[in-house]
Coordinates of C-alpha atoms in Angstrom, one line a residue:
M1 CA 57.4 128.5 -14.6
S2 CA 59.3 127.5 -11.4
L3 CA 57.7 124.7 -9.3
P4 CA 58.6 124.0 -5.4
V5 CA 61.2 121.4 -6.5
D6 CA 65.0 121.8 -6.1
A7 CA 67.5 119.1 -7.6
V8 CA 70.4 117.2 -6.8
I9 CA 72.6 115.6 -9.0
L10 CA 74.3 112.6 -7.3
C11 CA 78.3 112.7 -7.6
G12 CA 79.5 111.5 -4.2
G13 CA 80.8 108.0 -4.7
R14 CA 84.1 106.2 -4.3
G15 CA 84.0 105.5 -8.1
S16 CA 85.0 101.9 -7.2
R17 CA 83.5 100.7 -10.6
M18 CA 85.1 103.4 -12.4
Q19 CA 88.6 102.5 -11.2
G20 CA 88.5 105.1 -8.4
Q21 CA 87.9 107.9 -10.8
D22 CA 85.2 110.5 -9.8
K23 CA 82.5 109.3 -11.7
G24 CA 80.7 112.9 -12.0
L25 CA 84.2 114.1 -13.7
V26 CA 84.7 111.5 -15.8
P27 CA 84.5 113.0 -19.6
L28 CA 82.1 112.0 -22.1
A29 CA 82.9 113.8 -25.7
G30 CA 85.3 115.6 -23.6
V31 CA 82.6 117.1 -21.0
P32 CA 82.3 115.7 -17.6
L33 CA 79.3 113.5 -17.1
Y34 CA 77.6 115.7 -14.4
Q35 CA 77.4 118.7 -17.0
H36 CA 75.6 116.6 -19.5
V37 CA 73.1 116.0 -16.7
L38 CA 73.0 119.6 -15.7
A39 CA 72.5 120.3 -19.2
A40 CA 69.6 118.1 -19.4
L41 CA 67.7 119.1 -16.4
P42 CA 64.7 122.0 -16.8
R43 CA 66.5 124.5 -14.8
E44 CA 63.3 127.1 -15.8
Q45 CA 61.4 124.7 -13.7
L46 CA 63.6 124.3 -10.7
G47 CA 64.8 125.9 -7.7
R48 CA 67.9 125.4 -6.5
I49 CA 70.2 122.9 -8.2
F50 CA 72.6 120.8 -5.8
L51 CA 75.7 118.8 -6.7
S52 CA 76.3 115.9 -4.0
A53 CA 80.2 115.2 -4.0
N54 CA 82.6 114.1 -1.6
R55 CA 85.7 114.3 -3.7
N56 CA 87.2 117.3 -5.6
L57 CA 84.9 119.7 -4.3
S58 CA 86.6 122.8 -5.6
T59 CA 86.3 121.5 -9.0
Y60 CA 82.9 120.7 -8.8
A61 CA 81.9 124.2 -7.2
A62 CA 83.7 126.0 -10.1
S63 CA 80.1 125.0 -11.8
G64 CA 78.7 127.7 -9.5
L65 CA 76.4 125.2 -8.0
R66 CA 76.2 124.5 -4.3
V67 CA 78.2 121.3 -3.6
L68 CA 76.9 119.4 -0.9
E69 CA 79.1 116.9 1.2
D70 CA 77.7 113.8 2.8
V71 CA 77.0 114.7 6.8
R72 CA 77.9 111.0 7.7
P73 CA 81.2 109.4 7.3
G74 CA 82.0 106.4 5.1
Y75 CA 80.7 107.1 1.7
L76 CA 77.4 105.5 2.5
G77 CA 75.8 105.9 -0.8
P78 CA 73.2 107.8 -2.8
M79 CA 70.9 107.9 0.5
A80 CA 73.4 109.9 2.2
G81 CA 73.7 112.2 -0.8
I82 CA 69.8 112.6 -0.9
E83 CA 69.9 113.4 3.0
A84 CA 72.5 115.9 2.5
A85 CA 70.2 117.7 -0.1
L86 CA 67.0 117.4 1.7
L87 CA 68.8 119.3 5.0
H88 CA 69.9 122.1 2.8
S89 CA 66.7 122.3 0.4
Q90 CA 63.8 124.3 1.5
A91 CA 61.4 123.3 -1.4
D92 CA 58.7 120.9 -0.8
W93 CA 60.2 118.3 -3.2
L94 CA 63.1 117.2 -4.5
L95 CA 64.3 115.8 -7.9
V96 CA 67.0 113.3 -7.5
V97 CA 69.2 112.4 -10.6
P98 CA 72.3 110.5 -11.0
C99 CA 75.6 111.9 -12.5
D100 CA 76.2 108.9 -14.6
M101 CA 73.0 109.0 -16.6
P102 CA 74.1 111.8 -19.5
R103 CA 70.7 111.2 -21.1
L104 CA 67.5 111.9 -19.1
P105 CA 63.9 110.9 -20.0
E106 CA 62.1 113.6 -22.0
G107 CA 59.5 115.2 -19.8
L108 CA 61.1 113.7 -16.7
L109 CA 60.2 116.3 -14.1
A110 CA 56.7 117.1 -15.7
G111 CA 55.8 113.2 -15.6
L112 CA 56.9 112.6 -11.9
W113 CA 55.3 115.9 -10.9
Q114 CA 51.9 114.7 -12.3
A115 CA 52.0 111.5 -10.6
R116 CA 53.0 113.0 -7.2
D117 CA 49.8 113.4 -5.4
G118 CA 49.1 111.1 -2.5
V119 CA 52.5 109.6 -2.2
P120 CA 56.2 110.5 -0.7
V121 CA 58.3 109.1 -3.6
V122 CA 57.8 109.1 -7.4
R123 CA 60.2 107.0 -9.5
V124 CA 61.1 106.3 -13.2
H125 CA 60.4 102.8 -14.6
D126 CA 61.5 102.3 -18.2
D127 CA 61.8 99.3 -20.7
E128 CA 64.4 97.6 -18.8
G129 CA 63.3 98.2 -15.0
R130 CA 62.9 100.6 -12.3
H131 CA 65.7 103.5 -11.6
P132 CA 65.4 104.4 -8.1
L133 CA 67.7 107.1 -8.6
L134 CA 65.7 109.1 -11.1
C135 CA 62.7 110.3 -8.5
L136 CA 60.9 112.9 -7.1
I137 CA 61.0 113.0 -3.0
R138 CA 58.5 114.8 -0.8
R139 CA 60.7 116.9 1.6
S140 CA 58.9 115.2 4.5
V141 CA 60.4 112.0 4.3
L142 CA 63.8 113.3 5.6
P143 CA 63.3 111.6 9.2
G144 CA 62.4 108.0 7.7
L145 CA 65.3 108.4 5.5
Q146 CA 67.7 109.3 8.2
A147 CA 66.2 106.6 10.4
A148 CA 66.9 104.2 7.7
L149 CA 70.6 105.3 7.2
A150 CA 71.2 105.2 10.9
A151 CA 70.0 101.4 11.0
G152 CA 72.2 100.9 8.0
H153 CA 69.7 100.3 5.3
L154 CA 71.4 101.8 2.3
A155 CA 69.4 100.4 -0.5
V156 CA 67.6 103.2 -2.2
G157 CA 64.9 101.2 -3.9
R158 CA 64.2 99.2 -0.9
W159 CA 63.7 102.4 1.2
Q160 CA 61.5 103.7 -1.5
D161 CA 59.2 100.9 -1.3
E162 CA 59.0 101.1 2.2
M163 CA 58.0 104.6 2.0
G164 CA 55.0 103.4 -0.9
A165 CA 56.9 104.7 -3.9
R166 CA 54.9 105.1 -7.3
E167 CA 56.3 104.2 -10.5
V168 CA 56.3 106.1 -13.4
R169 CA 56.6 104.4 -16.7
F170 CA 58.6 106.3 -19.6
A171 CA 59.2 104.8 -22.9
G172 CA 62.8 103.9 -23.7
H173 CA 65.9 102.8 -21.6
W174 CA 68.2 105.3 -20.3
A175 CA 71.6 103.6 -19.5
N176 CA 73.8 104.3 -16.6
C177 CA 77.4 104.8 -17.1
N178 CA 78.3 102.8 -14.1
T179 CA 82.0 101.5 -15.6
L180 CA 84.2 103.1 -18.0
E181 CA 83.5 100.2 -20.4
Q182 CA 79.6 101.2 -20.4
L183 CA 80.9 104.9 -20.8
A184 CA 83.0 104.1 -23.8
G185 CA 79.7 102.7 -25.6
Q186 CA 77.9 106.0 -25.1
S187 CA 77.7 109.1 -27.7
S188 CA 77.3 112.4 -26.6
P189 CA 73.7 113.6 -25.9
D190 CA 74.1 116.2 -28.2
A191 CA 75.1 114.0 -31.1

């Protein structure tokens, strides 16, 4: 059963912590990171799935998914990718996931969906802390997000706090592969 939720996989950074490589395309067990994330999403429950990217657009487009570039120049980070997805989505809610987290919490969408009432943002908290980029965002927050971007406030967690985010605890820990060293320590999610 599909929920009124679209999703975006955030792939659009400079790759500064990946020695300039496009993080979403860096392979893990021979498969680009973003494809591991895509495979982990509950596609049958989602509407449209977008990829937020600012480089290698044709490579991402070969996935068959809609690829969205930031509407603002200058690689402003995840908030700009979320903005682009909210501008293109017609769903009431947007599930946001980063491309560098090949293992997603089990029941991610269901857990966030159940906790959404009365708040504009629901995000994951695990054994290690909060994950601002594992979140469910109400489409109506777009003007507030755009105002934050226009003011140069780019910290996703801080913006979510200002919006009144709720945290949902998921047991375990989901490592981000922010660097090549962290990626080297990961095994394939299918292993």
